[in-house]
XYZ file of C-alpha atoms in Angstrom:
740
model
C 72.028 131.644 104.431
C 68.557 130.312 103.807
C 66.581 129.557 107.062
C 64.090 126.736 106.593
C 61.083 126.652 109.081
C 58.442 124.028 109.735
C 56.242 126.277 107.989
C 58.031 126.204 104.811
C 57.286 122.517 104.748
C 53.621 122.840 105.189
C 52.926 126.004 103.344
C 55.329 124.575 100.268
C 56.720 127.724 100.458
C 60.482 126.813 99.782
C 61.326 125.467 96.230
C 62.706 121.892 96.912
C 64.163 119.512 94.254
C 61.952 117.331 92.575
C 62.535 113.982 90.686
C 60.592 113.043 87.883
C 57.701 110.764 88.397
C 58.468 108.851 85.290
C 61.200 106.737 85.636
C 63.926 106.421 82.399
C 63.668 103.112 80.560
C 66.748 101.899 82.536
C 65.411 102.452 86.043
C 61.976 101.305 84.905
C 63.699 97.926 83.832
C 65.465 97.505 86.946
C 62.415 98.769 89.153
C 64.863 101.060 90.931
C 63.692 104.895 91.814
C 64.757 107.148 89.132
C 66.050 110.398 90.682
C 67.396 113.627 88.906
C 69.213 116.477 90.803
C 68.548 119.900 89.298
C 70.812 120.922 86.385
C 71.687 117.191 85.006
C 70.412 115.736 82.002
C 70.651 112.440 83.315
C 69.762 110.539 86.397
C 71.745 109.984 89.399
C 71.780 106.051 88.509
C 72.429 106.235 84.865
C 75.172 108.490 85.540
C 76.639 105.873 88.047
C 76.189 103.031 85.519
C 77.291 105.174 82.457
C 74.107 103.965 80.782
C 72.159 105.827 78.021
C 69.103 108.234 80.197
C 66.500 107.383 77.781
C 62.484 107.687 77.354
C 61.716 105.852 74.624
C 59.477 103.036 75.890
C 56.025 103.549 77.379
C 55.369 102.507 80.854
C 53.226 99.693 81.418
C 49.317 100.157 82.073
C 48.368 100.271 85.561
C 45.970 97.423 87.180
C 43.139 98.722 89.540
C 44.069 98.631 92.940
C 41.673 96.767 95.454
C 39.739 98.981 97.750
C 40.828 99.098 101.466
C 38.993 99.206 104.384
C 38.421 101.846 107.107
C 41.451 103.689 105.188
C 43.869 101.358 106.813
C 46.904 99.601 105.163
C 45.769 96.786 102.518
C 45.502 93.441 103.708
C 48.062 90.850 103.212
C 45.619 88.507 101.124
C 44.153 91.757 98.846
C 47.642 93.096 97.904
C 48.068 93.663 94.049
C 51.317 93.253 92.366
C 51.613 96.855 91.231
C 50.325 98.222 94.144
C 52.174 100.975 95.996
C 54.557 99.344 98.926
C 53.658 100.935 102.319
C 56.924 102.688 103.567
C 57.843 101.207 106.913
C 59.948 102.435 109.904
C 63.605 101.933 109.383
C 65.213 98.895 110.829
C 69.023 98.468 110.922
C 69.813 96.153 107.984
C 73.313 95.078 106.643
C 74.657 93.109 103.908
C 71.458 92.061 101.988
C 71.569 89.898 99.035
C 71.208 91.427 95.286
C 68.040 93.785 95.498
C 64.776 92.163 94.837
C 62.521 93.617 92.047
C 60.511 96.285 93.909
C 56.880 97.392 92.706
C 56.119 99.883 89.819
C 56.020 103.604 90.863
C 52.728 104.296 92.439
C 52.121 107.159 89.785
C 52.662 105.891 86.223
C 52.730 108.788 83.591
C 51.739 107.963 79.779
C 53.508 109.926 77.522
C 54.593 109.338 73.808
C 57.564 108.164 72.492
C 61.287 109.925 72.142
C 60.031 112.702 74.781
C 62.791 114.980 75.447
C 64.318 115.078 79.484
C 63.150 118.480 79.487
C 59.461 117.882 78.539
C 59.491 114.649 80.781
C 60.817 117.204 83.937
C 58.124 119.669 83.284
C 55.261 117.268 82.960
C 56.472 115.508 86.136
C 56.554 118.727 88.294
C 53.070 119.784 87.492
C 51.830 116.471 88.514
C 53.674 116.944 91.705
C 52.444 120.081 92.375
C 48.734 118.501 91.725
C 49.384 115.660 93.903
C 50.916 117.044 97.563
C 50.111 113.797 99.328
C 52.797 111.707 97.347
C 55.529 114.459 97.572
C 56.573 112.987 101.355
C 56.703 109.637 100.005
C 59.380 110.694 97.154
C 61.904 113.344 99.031
C 65.196 113.412 97.679
C 68.223 112.844 99.624
C 68.666 116.376 100.439
C 65.268 116.639 101.385
C 65.692 113.629 103.882
C 68.455 114.946 105.324
C 66.701 118.165 105.895
C 64.011 116.669 107.412
C 66.050 115.126 109.853
C 67.929 118.182 110.687
C 64.558 119.908 111.291
C 63.985 117.411 114.356
C 61.452 114.895 112.062
C 62.697 111.440 113.132
C 60.293 108.404 111.852
C 58.865 106.283 114.413
C 60.286 102.716 115.009
C 57.627 100.071 114.392
C 57.498 97.111 116.829
C 59.908 94.463 116.649
C 58.782 91.652 114.694
C 60.629 88.494 113.052
C 61.343 89.371 109.373
C 60.098 86.247 108.275
C 56.487 87.375 109.767
C 56.382 90.640 108.016
C 53.353 90.783 105.564
C 51.838 93.350 103.054
C 55.578 93.541 101.335
C 55.718 93.142 97.739
C 58.389 90.314 96.813
C 60.219 88.016 98.761
C 61.789 89.302 102.166
C 65.475 90.059 101.180
C 66.838 88.744 104.532
C 64.960 85.627 104.363
C 67.105 82.783 105.446
C 70.028 84.969 106.632
C 71.674 84.068 110.193
C 74.292 86.699 110.832
C 72.491 89.539 109.586
C 68.895 89.211 110.678
C 67.282 92.573 111.036
C 65.385 91.887 114.343
C 67.235 88.524 115.743
C 70.960 87.874 116.651
C 72.211 84.112 116.615
C 74.837 82.501 118.837
C 76.640 79.048 118.116
C 75.529 76.265 120.266
C 79.140 74.787 120.672
C 80.175 71.092 121.215
C 81.017 71.652 125.036
C 77.847 73.558 125.749
C 74.898 72.262 127.774
C 72.878 71.653 124.801
C 74.023 68.155 124.170
C 74.130 67.759 120.218
C 73.081 64.194 120.281
C 69.626 65.773 121.761
C 69.627 68.771 119.156
C 69.122 66.244 116.032
C 65.954 65.033 117.521
C 64.358 68.673 117.405
C 61.094 68.511 115.298
C 62.823 71.448 113.010
C 60.621 72.933 110.274
C 61.231 71.447 106.933
C 61.828 75.236 105.368
C 63.068 77.095 107.820
C 65.066 74.776 109.702
C 64.034 76.138 112.959
C 62.502 74.915 116.068
C 60.606 77.677 117.488
C 59.582 78.752 120.998
C 57.629 81.472 122.938
C 61.273 83.145 124.242
C 63.569 81.955 121.223
C 64.343 79.474 118.536
C 67.075 77.028 117.596
C 68.074 76.745 113.880
C 69.801 73.872 112.184
C 72.530 75.040 109.584
C 74.043 71.575 108.950
C 72.746 68.143 109.499
C 76.109 66.354 109.861
C 78.945 68.704 111.576
C 82.373 67.489 110.188
C 80.597 64.445 109.208
C 79.622 63.215 112.613
C 75.985 62.633 113.271
C 74.829 65.695 115.207
C 73.976 68.854 113.828
C 75.243 72.316 113.579
C 72.786 74.582 115.706
C 72.551 78.156 116.606
C 70.374 79.977 119.346
C 68.030 82.757 118.148
C 66.506 85.314 119.915
C 64.946 88.850 119.268
C 67.001 92.238 119.421
C 64.337 93.622 121.957
C 65.372 90.931 124.741
C 69.093 92.355 124.348
C 70.663 95.315 126.480
C 70.228 98.760 125.204
C 67.952 97.392 122.157
C 65.985 100.669 122.306
C 69.176 102.920 121.534
C 69.743 102.091 117.988
C 67.988 105.108 116.580
C 69.621 107.729 118.886
C 72.943 106.212 118.272
C 72.817 106.302 114.504
C 71.719 109.647 114.493
C 74.262 110.541 116.856
C 76.735 108.988 114.072
C 74.971 110.733 111.155
C 75.258 114.159 113.081
C 79.220 113.740 113.364
C 79.457 114.047 109.504
C 76.346 115.578 108.352
C 75.490 116.708 105.729
C 78.379 114.705 103.963
C 77.742 110.932 104.677
C 76.836 110.298 100.905
C 80.363 111.747 100.061
C 82.251 109.599 102.532
C 80.403 106.191 101.439
C 81.653 107.083 97.906
C 85.295 107.602 99.171
C 85.121 104.548 101.164
C 84.051 102.525 97.884
C 86.898 104.032 96.254
C 89.596 103.657 98.561
C 89.040 101.122 101.162
C 86.607 98.430 99.873
C 88.698 97.252 96.829
C 91.677 96.102 99.037
C 89.887 95.502 102.110
C 86.507 93.894 101.164
C 84.438 93.626 104.256
C 81.382 94.507 102.668
C 78.703 93.465 100.230
C 79.034 96.556 98.229
C 75.616 96.457 96.236
C 73.696 95.601 99.250
C 75.185 98.404 101.565
C 74.837 101.071 98.645
C 71.229 99.874 98.164
C 69.971 99.848 101.791
C 72.036 103.209 102.244
C 70.328 104.786 99.396
C 67.075 104.384 100.912
C 68.407 105.985 104.090
C 71.437 105.870 106.407
C 68.912 104.998 109.238
C 68.904 101.418 107.973
C 72.662 100.932 108.511
C 73.676 99.570 112.012
C 75.362 102.530 113.854
C 78.587 100.635 114.544
C 79.130 99.837 110.698
C 77.990 103.410 109.602
C 80.269 104.967 111.724
C 83.306 103.081 110.836
C 82.743 103.396 107.204
C 82.715 107.529 107.810
C 85.686 106.956 109.779
C 87.847 104.949 107.513
C 86.993 107.599 104.849
C 88.000 110.654 106.308
C 91.566 109.721 105.632
C 90.665 110.713 101.874
C 88.606 113.642 102.618
C 90.758 115.909 100.332
C 90.151 113.282 97.083
C 86.649 114.628 96.649
C 86.816 117.912 94.891
C 83.163 118.917 97.007
C 84.781 118.182 100.280
C 88.194 119.253 99.617
C 87.168 122.945 100.139
C 85.019 122.234 103.326
C 86.418 121.929 106.629
C 86.557 118.023 107.569
C 84.484 116.429 110.312
C 86.217 116.033 113.787
C 87.440 112.475 113.537
C 87.866 112.342 117.617
C 84.511 113.277 117.944
C 83.236 110.737 115.754
C 85.420 107.782 117.270
C 84.198 108.711 120.678
C 80.643 108.097 119.423
C 81.736 104.765 117.898
C 82.952 103.329 121.337
C 79.172 103.585 122.411
C 77.699 102.303 119.395
C 80.210 99.104 119.427
C 79.554 98.449 122.952
C 75.755 98.463 122.553
C 76.582 95.792 119.234
C 78.061 93.531 121.445
C 74.669 92.255 123.296
C 73.272 91.677 119.954
C 75.979 89.393 117.934
C 75.703 89.986 113.989
C 78.207 90.347 111.039
C 78.088 94.269 111.154
C 79.814 93.925 114.489
C 82.716 92.093 113.216
C 82.944 94.703 110.408
C 82.651 97.372 112.398
C 85.812 96.386 114.621
C 88.067 95.133 111.821
C 87.274 98.766 110.217
C 87.924 100.810 113.381
C 91.134 98.710 113.932
C 92.415 99.849 110.671
C 92.468 103.719 111.472
C 93.069 103.851 115.058
C 95.774 106.468 115.722
C 98.634 105.393 118.269
C 101.184 107.329 120.427
C 104.486 106.014 119.254
C 105.814 106.649 122.649
C 103.052 105.154 124.680
C 100.991 103.293 122.139
C 97.300 102.080 123.418
C 98.485 98.168 122.556
C 95.881 96.994 125.567
C 92.975 98.695 123.871
C 93.840 97.382 120.475
C 94.856 93.817 121.426
C 91.426 93.888 123.632
C 89.204 95.166 120.339
C 90.827 92.701 118.477
C 89.754 89.702 121.231
C 86.442 91.093 121.341
C 86.099 90.937 117.231
C 87.320 87.233 117.790
C 84.744 86.595 120.513
C 82.008 87.560 118.016
C 83.181 85.917 115.437
C 83.571 82.506 117.290
C 80.077 83.204 118.610
C 78.743 83.653 115.092
C 80.757 80.477 113.824
C 83.325 82.255 111.678
C 85.843 79.781 112.689
C 84.020 77.147 111.049
C 83.435 76.237 107.418
C 80.009 77.379 106.386
C 80.260 76.224 102.803
C 77.043 73.660 103.151
C 75.495 75.609 105.401
C 71.693 76.206 104.750
C 72.271 80.047 104.404
C 72.175 81.984 101.166
C 75.320 81.764 99.310
C 75.877 85.503 99.613
C 76.411 85.404 103.346
C 78.622 82.070 102.656
C 80.813 84.193 100.772
C 80.864 87.427 103.201
C 81.691 84.590 106.047
C 84.512 83.477 104.647
C 85.894 86.729 103.909
C 85.295 88.065 107.415
C 86.795 84.909 108.775
C 90.259 85.485 106.996
C 90.290 89.045 107.752
C 89.722 87.998 111.716
C 92.866 85.538 111.108
C 94.834 88.060 109.611
C 94.269 90.588 112.498
C 94.769 88.052 115.307
C 98.343 86.983 113.683
C 99.605 90.143 112.926
C 98.418 92.008 115.928
C 100.085 89.004 118.158
C 103.427 89.433 116.234
C 103.224 93.191 116.266
C 102.286 93.351 120.071
C 104.465 90.283 120.974
C 101.219 88.415 122.312
C 100.252 84.734 121.782
C 97.889 83.522 119.169
C 94.093 83.245 119.484
C 93.395 80.958 116.530
C 94.707 77.885 116.104
C 94.763 74.956 113.702
C 92.644 72.469 115.704
C 89.744 74.841 115.792
C 89.950 76.424 112.405
C 88.000 74.558 109.790
C 87.573 77.605 106.948
C 88.520 76.594 103.833
C 91.261 78.951 101.821
C 89.843 81.800 99.660
C 89.174 81.588 96.245
C 87.716 83.827 93.531
C 84.268 82.508 93.969
C 84.066 83.996 97.605
C 84.150 87.636 95.848
C 81.001 87.325 93.665
C 78.959 89.764 96.021
C 81.636 92.443 97.199
C 81.142 94.767 94.179
C 78.810 95.435 91.733
C 78.665 96.751 88.150
C 75.530 99.164 89.394
C 77.097 101.144 91.716
C 80.712 102.292 90.202
C 82.673 104.621 93.048
C 83.455 107.033 90.061
C 82.369 107.184 86.379
C 85.135 105.476 84.696
C 85.655 102.927 82.027
C 84.043 99.540 82.878
C 87.177 97.442 82.041
C 89.349 100.032 84.841
C 87.041 99.357 87.441
C 86.880 95.705 86.708
C 90.884 95.831 86.830
C 90.658 97.218 90.035
C 88.317 94.853 91.578
C 90.106 91.670 90.483
C 93.435 93.452 91.892
C 92.155 93.821 95.137
C 90.557 90.551 95.101
C 94.006 88.795 94.463
C 95.814 90.875 96.804
C 93.333 89.946 99.567
C 93.740 86.226 98.849
C 97.634 86.509 98.689
C 97.344 88.173 102.134
C 95.605 85.579 103.780
C 98.235 83.049 102.361
C 100.934 85.243 103.530
C 99.384 85.242 107.012
C 99.231 81.620 107.149
C 102.784 81.550 106.586
C 103.683 83.928 109.207
C 101.104 82.185 111.706
C 103.485 79.153 111.226
C 106.518 80.883 111.736
C 105.486 82.415 114.753
C 104.151 79.046 116.083
C 107.523 77.395 115.516
C 109.926 79.969 116.718
C 108.007 82.558 118.913
C 105.833 80.673 121.510
C 106.795 80.713 125.124
C 108.007 76.785 124.520
C 109.840 77.207 121.471
C 111.720 80.312 121.979
C 113.714 78.118 124.708
C 115.930 76.874 121.810
C 118.941 78.894 121.179
C 121.137 76.669 119.086
C 121.436 78.760 115.653
C 122.121 75.249 113.606
C 119.065 73.685 114.548
C 117.072 76.838 114.335
C 118.127 77.552 110.679
C 117.286 74.031 109.601
C 114.057 74.848 110.693
C 113.957 78.064 109.049
C 114.777 76.431 105.475
C 111.350 75.290 104.670
C 109.846 78.709 105.571
C 112.393 80.507 103.498
C 111.268 78.308 100.744
C 107.575 79.566 101.314
C 108.001 82.835 101.274
C 109.944 82.402 98.013
C 107.136 80.303 96.081
C 104.530 82.738 97.357
C 106.304 85.791 96.034
C 106.770 83.945 92.884
C 102.946 83.451 92.577
C 102.348 86.979 92.769
C 100.799 88.167 89.446
C 102.015 91.202 87.613
C 98.894 93.235 88.085
C 100.288 93.259 91.788
C 103.883 94.444 91.100
C 104.794 97.951 92.568
C 105.694 99.284 88.963
C 101.934 99.442 88.226
C 100.576 102.974 87.698
C 97.076 103.503 87.709
C 95.514 106.636 85.689
C 94.653 109.337 88.349
C 94.110 106.435 91.105
C 96.088 105.635 93.969
C 98.009 102.343 94.210
C 97.220 100.188 96.906
C 99.985 97.429 96.615
C 102.305 98.565 99.015
C 101.310 97.001 102.344
C 101.262 93.662 100.547
C 104.954 93.661 99.381
C 105.917 95.318 102.646
C 104.064 92.451 104.688
C 106.279 90.044 102.623
C 109.274 91.570 103.857
C 108.055 91.745 107.450
C 107.525 88.312 107.589
C 111.039 87.564 106.105
C 112.309 89.849 109.231
C 110.533 88.208 111.709
C 112.041 84.943 110.479
C 115.702 86.150 110.077
C 115.717 88.073 113.469
C 114.781 85.022 115.389
C 118.255 83.313 113.827
C 120.050 86.425 114.332
C 118.866 86.774 118.143
C 120.107 83.284 118.849
C 123.888 84.087 117.870
C 123.649 86.773 120.319
C 122.925 83.979 123.123
C 124.593 81.215 124.375
C 125.541 78.618 123.142
C 128.125 80.472 120.487
C 127.509 79.256 117.240
C 130.949 77.877 115.858
C 129.579 77.019 112.349
C 130.841 79.803 110.306
C 128.904 78.868 107.088
C 125.760 78.762 108.800
C 126.616 82.277 110.441
C 127.506 83.873 106.828
C 124.501 82.359 105.053
C 121.939 83.595 107.860
C 123.567 86.988 107.520
C 123.887 87.019 103.661
C 120.233 86.496 103.707
C 119.565 89.250 106.329
C 121.758 91.300 104.025
C 119.437 91.130 100.814
C 116.365 91.244 103.211
C 117.262 94.647 104.667
C 118.775 96.297 101.350
C 115.653 95.082 99.487
C 113.295 96.416 102.390
C 114.894 99.921 102.764
C 115.130 100.191 99.070
C 111.502 99.433 98.413
C 110.912 101.806 101.055
C 112.798 104.947 99.613
C 111.222 104.218 95.964
C 107.596 104.682 97.388
C 105.530 107.325 95.137
C 103.143 109.508 96.207
C 100.708 107.350 94.968
C 101.490 104.481 97.364
C 102.013 106.730 100.342
C 98.414 108.213 99.899
C 96.801 104.623 99.329
C 95.209 102.204 102.028
C 97.897 100.595 103.977
C 97.005 97.740 106.371
C 97.104 98.358 110.163
C 100.374 97.018 110.768
C 102.105 99.244 108.250
C 103.567 101.575 111.311
C 105.102 98.539 113.035
C 106.712 97.430 110.099
C 108.521 100.739 109.185
C 109.544 100.576 112.896
C 110.581 96.909 112.676
C 112.881 97.493 109.743
C 115.128 99.925 112.001
C 114.841 97.596 114.831
C 115.937 94.916 112.427
C 118.823 97.398 110.992
C 120.005 97.931 114.453
C 119.999 94.606 115.291
C 122.278 93.682 112.213
C 124.474 96.585 113.518
C 124.728 95.184 117.196
C 125.663 91.606 115.932
C 128.128 92.587 113.487
C 130.908 90.293 112.738
C 133.487 92.566 111.253
C 134.454 96.454 111.780
C 133.567 97.170 108.061
C 130.295 95.362 108.252
C 129.780 97.506 111.631
C 130.317 100.851 110.124
C 128.029 99.375 106.849
C 124.937 98.981 109.265
C 125.561 102.284 111.207
C 125.396 104.266 107.932
C 122.373 102.254 106.654
C 120.593 102.895 109.633
C 121.576 106.592 109.674
C 120.293 107.064 105.990
C 116.944 105.152 106.542
C 115.963 107.409 109.374
C 116.909 110.143 107.453
C 114.645 108.866 104.588
C 111.629 108.369 106.905
C 111.863 111.622 108.165
C 111.863 113.271 104.835
C 108.996 111.104 103.827
C 106.726 111.029 107.052
C 105.481 114.293 106.263
C 103.186 113.209 103.794
C 102.733 109.960 105.239
C 101.214 108.887 109.071
C 102.626 105.219 109.295
C 106.248 106.813 108.661
C 105.823 109.430 111.270
C 105.027 106.916 113.612
C 108.296 104.938 112.995
C 110.175 107.598 113.275
C 109.186 109.032 116.648
C 109.072 104.978 117.629
C 112.605 104.247 116.545
C 114.050 107.735 117.600
C 111.980 108.384 120.801
C 111.681 104.634 122.560
C 113.936 102.049 120.228
C 117.121 103.563 120.102
C 116.803 105.895 122.987
C 119.615 105.253 125.501
C 121.795 103.811 122.492
C 122.480 106.650 120.135
C 126.227 107.208 121.447
C 127.225 103.426 121.443
C 125.641 102.875 118.230
C 126.977 106.256 117.013
C 123.285 107.231 115.480
C 123.756 110.284 113.570
C 120.997 112.158 111.403
C 122.968 115.054 110.640
C 126.108 113.638 108.051
C 127.580 110.631 107.097
C 129.817 108.777 109.613
C 132.708 108.324 107.082
C 132.500 109.134 103.418
C 135.120 106.538 102.692
C 133.088 103.566 104.297
C 133.398 100.615 101.418
C 130.954 99.144 100.706
C 128.912 102.438 100.112
C 125.021 102.975 100.496
C 124.455 105.894 98.514
C 122.046 104.048 96.053
C 119.930 101.378 97.611
C 118.418 100.868 94.407
C 120.983 99.397 92.407
C 123.614 98.270 94.992
C 123.498 94.901 96.310
C 126.328 93.114 97.983
C 127.547 90.097 99.196
C 128.312 89.038 102.893
C 131.936 88.345 102.250
C 132.538 92.179 100.792
C 133.027 92.985 104.621
C 136.296 91.431 105.307
C 137.705 89.522 107.997
C 135.743 88.732 111.028
C 137.652 90.948 113.292
C 134.503 91.620 115.724
C 134.072 88.232 116.178
C 137.020 86.999 118.240
C 137.109 84.933 121.242
C 136.076 81.374 121.798
C 133.126 82.013 124.333
C 130.366 84.975 124.394
C 127.821 86.026 121.922
C 128.312 88.097 118.928
C 126.981 91.164 120.786
C 129.158 94.411 120.257
C 127.308 96.335 123.163
C 127.885 93.408 125.702
C 131.524 94.615 126.230
C 130.648 98.119 126.102
C 129.388 100.209 129.325
C 126.584 102.342 127.855
C 126.129 105.505 129.908
C 123.074 107.326 129.609
C 123.123 110.732 127.737
C 122.654 113.580 129.976
C 120.282 115.518 127.390
C 117.888 112.855 127.764
C 117.669 112.246 131.690
C 114.721 113.650 132.885
C 114.944 115.097 136.537
C 113.102 113.421 139.284
C 111.186 115.491 141.813
C 113.884 114.570 144.299
C 116.673 116.343 141.931
C 114.313 119.193 141.953
C 114.412 119.742 145.430
């Protein structure tokens, strides 16, 4: 192993990787940095864009730069368009709009046309060796990382407002943003606050920035008429330096990077490939542009969650698969402090970090940390409300790319709140009275993907197909969540859960069954489960399974009512409910058992472990409320077969492993003998109908014969209510008194 010392950098003794100071034609046209790795014929950007890397055009002539005084930086009034930009200290930057054109390179090499790549590289290396003062400004990514490992860290400049930064070429990329300013944060002035909206409309706002600035803070108006009313939507703006722990940003981002060093760039590429297409929370081009400059420009909480999310697919990178992966537990611990610090400066990056962390938070199936998960969801919702994500921002005076991002984050929060509430049995936080965000459309995804930053080399049509499919899936998931929220409010609140009349509940449920059928019929063919991507993972699984989850949530409320007084005497309603439940359970189990490896290895929404467990619980509920002996034996065999298939498939799928442990260790614990749960062999090979083939055998509820278990006039349809369930001695844990 080569040992690098500070002396190597001073004496230039170490042979370091260089880039050609003459950019290729494509990079010069886009005014981006042209980076060449040793042994490659093309630059990095041309490889990513799959474009020809040529040197056919002459570089533009240089203009004479004005002299500076006292060797200091160029004054703003003296700056020339082609003058080199003075590097500034990194500040956390998030979600920039598309990159603005940068000034030409500081040193332009005039060469003849059609020079070969090797000749250009050799000429560039000669010039670099003769110009040591320029070397530090154009270090490669690996050299920057080496400098960081050697103890070098750039000094942070004093905190200044981004609008006041001078001496930089081109417009400030963050100009006009609200939720992702570099050195300021914003908080919404609500209608009930002491900042009276009627008084806010009379402030002397700046006609350009829409701000009323004071020494300690500023007030910004983003909309003159709030929902058509004669008062504005306003935000409180303050500097990051006025918040708690504002001076820890640099140390926090270094602690995050140390957890994965030097594999950060590879993990970011894995994130683009496996997470971003189906969970588009980031503006891809903006993040990639900032990250290519330095990881120190990314807020630490967001940086850590991107790394943590990508660790799931560590082995899908040929260079990483042969190396030991970073310790996810250490990275997760480092994230806790960074998240807490970001709460004092609410920005959109805090929302993104919380949502990404919730997608990859492991749980103990026997003792799940629901309080932490629910609390983190509530914190994300609180920050979102402070940033106004519950409001319609389509007409706000902010850049269009931020409006798109806000709408996607709003619906991501909506989905997180609803699915978490259902999975954990908690009340919903978001209500229609306080939600004015419009539905998602394809126009809201114009900034989340970029043709210039492909995750892996491949056909452009294939990349566009994946991006379009992910966009449609996210939109459909938001629509499905709206149906789930309506079901939850109609059947699962503290007040609506008092109704137990099965006939009344079934009439209320009919419109929701129609909604689900309409939703499923609107799914395009590109999102079906039979789609196979060439050497890519298929991420459609969680969308289809979520559909079954909503159907089971609606049906279990109806079936639960049949096991409670008053007893349902309408045989037609009972038969129709159980017929729908039979078809739903069979279809869901068939879906699970037919999952391919490329389905299991893809991204799954955070509720997937709960849904796998819910299917087993739903089958058990049908078993307990059976109306005939034949149906009872049918559901016994169905439950045993489902558990057996889960156990076989769980070795390669963590959500299934959670469901197996959850079902056997908690949900079914103590009921094994009464339910006759047996994983070893079938209970009765003469049971009719058989469940040997879930894919092709679909049965009608009338196949189960007479309702011999539904005898009696009073009571509920619950076979366990007449059985004295005794604990299994093998499962009883002795107490201290029993041990003496």
